[in-house]
mmCIF file of C-alpha atoms in Angstrom:
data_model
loop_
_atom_site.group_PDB
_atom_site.id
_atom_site.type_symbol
_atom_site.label_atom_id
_atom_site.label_comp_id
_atom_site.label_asym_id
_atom_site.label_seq_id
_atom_site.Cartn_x
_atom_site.Cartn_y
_atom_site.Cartn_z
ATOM 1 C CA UNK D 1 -132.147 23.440 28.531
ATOM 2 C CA UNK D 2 -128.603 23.217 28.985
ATOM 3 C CA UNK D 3 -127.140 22.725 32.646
ATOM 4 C CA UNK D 4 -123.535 24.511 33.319
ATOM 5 C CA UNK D 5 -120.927 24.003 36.213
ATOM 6 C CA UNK D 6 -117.832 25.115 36.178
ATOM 7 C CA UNK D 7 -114.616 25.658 38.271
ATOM 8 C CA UNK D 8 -111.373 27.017 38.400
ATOM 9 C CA UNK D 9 -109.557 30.158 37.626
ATOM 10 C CA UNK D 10 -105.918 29.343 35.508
ATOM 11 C CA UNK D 11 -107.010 27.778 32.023
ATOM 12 C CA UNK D 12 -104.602 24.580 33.805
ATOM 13 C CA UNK D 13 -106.868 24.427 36.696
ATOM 14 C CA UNK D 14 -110.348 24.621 34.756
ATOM 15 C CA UNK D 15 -112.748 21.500 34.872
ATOM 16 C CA UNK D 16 -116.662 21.364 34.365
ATOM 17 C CA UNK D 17 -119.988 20.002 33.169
ATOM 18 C CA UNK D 18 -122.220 20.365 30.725
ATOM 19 C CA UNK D 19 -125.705 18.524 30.171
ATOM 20 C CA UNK D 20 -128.355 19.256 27.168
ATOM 21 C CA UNK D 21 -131.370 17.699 28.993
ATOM 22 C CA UNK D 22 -135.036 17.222 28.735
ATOM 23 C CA UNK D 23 -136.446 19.626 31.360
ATOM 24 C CA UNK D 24 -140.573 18.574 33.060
ATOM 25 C CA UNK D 25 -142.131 21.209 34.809
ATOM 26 C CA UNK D 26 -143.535 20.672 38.257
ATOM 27 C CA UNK D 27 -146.113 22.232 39.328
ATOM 28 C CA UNK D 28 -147.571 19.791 41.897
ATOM 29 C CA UNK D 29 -147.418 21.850 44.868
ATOM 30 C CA UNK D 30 -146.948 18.886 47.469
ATOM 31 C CA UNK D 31 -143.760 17.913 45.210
ATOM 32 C CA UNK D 32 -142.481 21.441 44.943
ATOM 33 C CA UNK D 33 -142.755 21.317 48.714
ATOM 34 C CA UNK D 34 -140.940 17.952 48.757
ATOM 35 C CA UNK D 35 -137.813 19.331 46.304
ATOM 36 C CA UNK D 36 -137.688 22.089 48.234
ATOM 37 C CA UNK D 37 -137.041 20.272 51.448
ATOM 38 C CA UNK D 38 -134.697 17.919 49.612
ATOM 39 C CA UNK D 39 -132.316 21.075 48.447
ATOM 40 C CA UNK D 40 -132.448 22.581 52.494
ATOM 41 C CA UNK D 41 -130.972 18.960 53.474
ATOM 42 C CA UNK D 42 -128.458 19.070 50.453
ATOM 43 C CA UNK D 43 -127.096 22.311 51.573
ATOM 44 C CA UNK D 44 -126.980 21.711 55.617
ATOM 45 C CA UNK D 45 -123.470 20.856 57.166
ATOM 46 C CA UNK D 46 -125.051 17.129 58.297
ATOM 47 C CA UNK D 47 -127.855 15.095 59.107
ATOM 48 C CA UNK D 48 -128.530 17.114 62.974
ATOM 49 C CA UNK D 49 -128.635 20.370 61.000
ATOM 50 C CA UNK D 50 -130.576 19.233 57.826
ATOM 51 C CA UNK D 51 -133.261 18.297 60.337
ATOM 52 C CA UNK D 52 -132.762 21.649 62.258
ATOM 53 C CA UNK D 53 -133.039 23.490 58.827
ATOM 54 C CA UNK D 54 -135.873 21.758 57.820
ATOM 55 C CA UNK D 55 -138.225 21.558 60.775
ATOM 56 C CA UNK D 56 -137.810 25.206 61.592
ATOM 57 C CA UNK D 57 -138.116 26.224 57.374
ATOM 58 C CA UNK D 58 -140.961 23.921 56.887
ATOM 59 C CA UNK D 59 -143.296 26.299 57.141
ATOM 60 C CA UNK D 60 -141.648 29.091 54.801
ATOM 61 C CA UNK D 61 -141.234 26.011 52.132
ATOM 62 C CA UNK D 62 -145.053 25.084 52.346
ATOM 63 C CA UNK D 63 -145.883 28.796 51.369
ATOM 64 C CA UNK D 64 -143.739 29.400 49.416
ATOM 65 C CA UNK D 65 -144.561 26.408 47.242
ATOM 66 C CA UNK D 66 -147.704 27.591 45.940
ATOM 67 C CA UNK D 67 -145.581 30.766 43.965
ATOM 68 C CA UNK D 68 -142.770 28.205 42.898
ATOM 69 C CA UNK D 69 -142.664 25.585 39.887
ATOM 70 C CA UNK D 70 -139.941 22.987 40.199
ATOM 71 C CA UNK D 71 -137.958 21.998 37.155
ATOM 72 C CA UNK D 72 -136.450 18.154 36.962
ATOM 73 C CA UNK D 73 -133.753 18.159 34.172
ATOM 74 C CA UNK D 74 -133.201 14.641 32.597
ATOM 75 C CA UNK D 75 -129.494 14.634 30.666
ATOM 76 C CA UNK D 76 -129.612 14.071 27.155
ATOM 77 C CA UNK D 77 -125.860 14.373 26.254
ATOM 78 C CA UNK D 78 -123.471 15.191 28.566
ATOM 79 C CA UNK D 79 -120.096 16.759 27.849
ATOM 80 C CA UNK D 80 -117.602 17.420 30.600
ATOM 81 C CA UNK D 81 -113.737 18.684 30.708
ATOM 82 C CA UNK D 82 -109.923 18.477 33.401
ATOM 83 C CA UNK D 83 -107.672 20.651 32.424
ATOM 84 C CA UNK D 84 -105.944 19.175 35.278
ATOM 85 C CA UNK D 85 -104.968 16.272 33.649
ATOM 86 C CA UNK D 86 -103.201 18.352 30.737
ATOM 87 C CA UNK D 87 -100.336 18.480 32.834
ATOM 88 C CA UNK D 88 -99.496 22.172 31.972
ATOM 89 C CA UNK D 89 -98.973 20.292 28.304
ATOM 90 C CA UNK D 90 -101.842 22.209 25.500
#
């Protein structure tokens, strides 16, 4: 699979990533739980609310869990770009 991220607007301004990896599906449903509880605490403001987040979503993770498959990609070449650095010189 190949992983993409990518920001900016200006071609000067545009920087990204992007990984070829190796991709293992999940479908242990007690680890689908756990990455799903590991993204909620990525994505809260700091550690009070990632607890908030999780203890009152923990039960909407556990069920939905047993629809989900979790995906770990492993890069296998990684290519990645600053336009920024250019200095409006290309």
């Amino acid at each position: 699979a190949t992983a993409l991220v990518e920001t900016g607007e200006a071609y000067e301004e545009l920087r990204g990533v992007s990984m070829e990896c190796a991709v293992e599906i999940v479908e242990d449903t007690a680890e689908i739980v756990r990455i799903g509880t590991e993204l909620l605490r990525k994505m809260a403001r700091g550690a009070d609310e990632a607890d908030q987040v999780v203890t009152s979503a923990a039960q909407f993770i556990q069920l939905q869990a047993a629809k989900r498959v979790g995906l770990v990609f492993t890069p296998t070449k990684v290519v990645s770009w600053d336009h920024r650095k250019l200095g409006g010189v290309y």
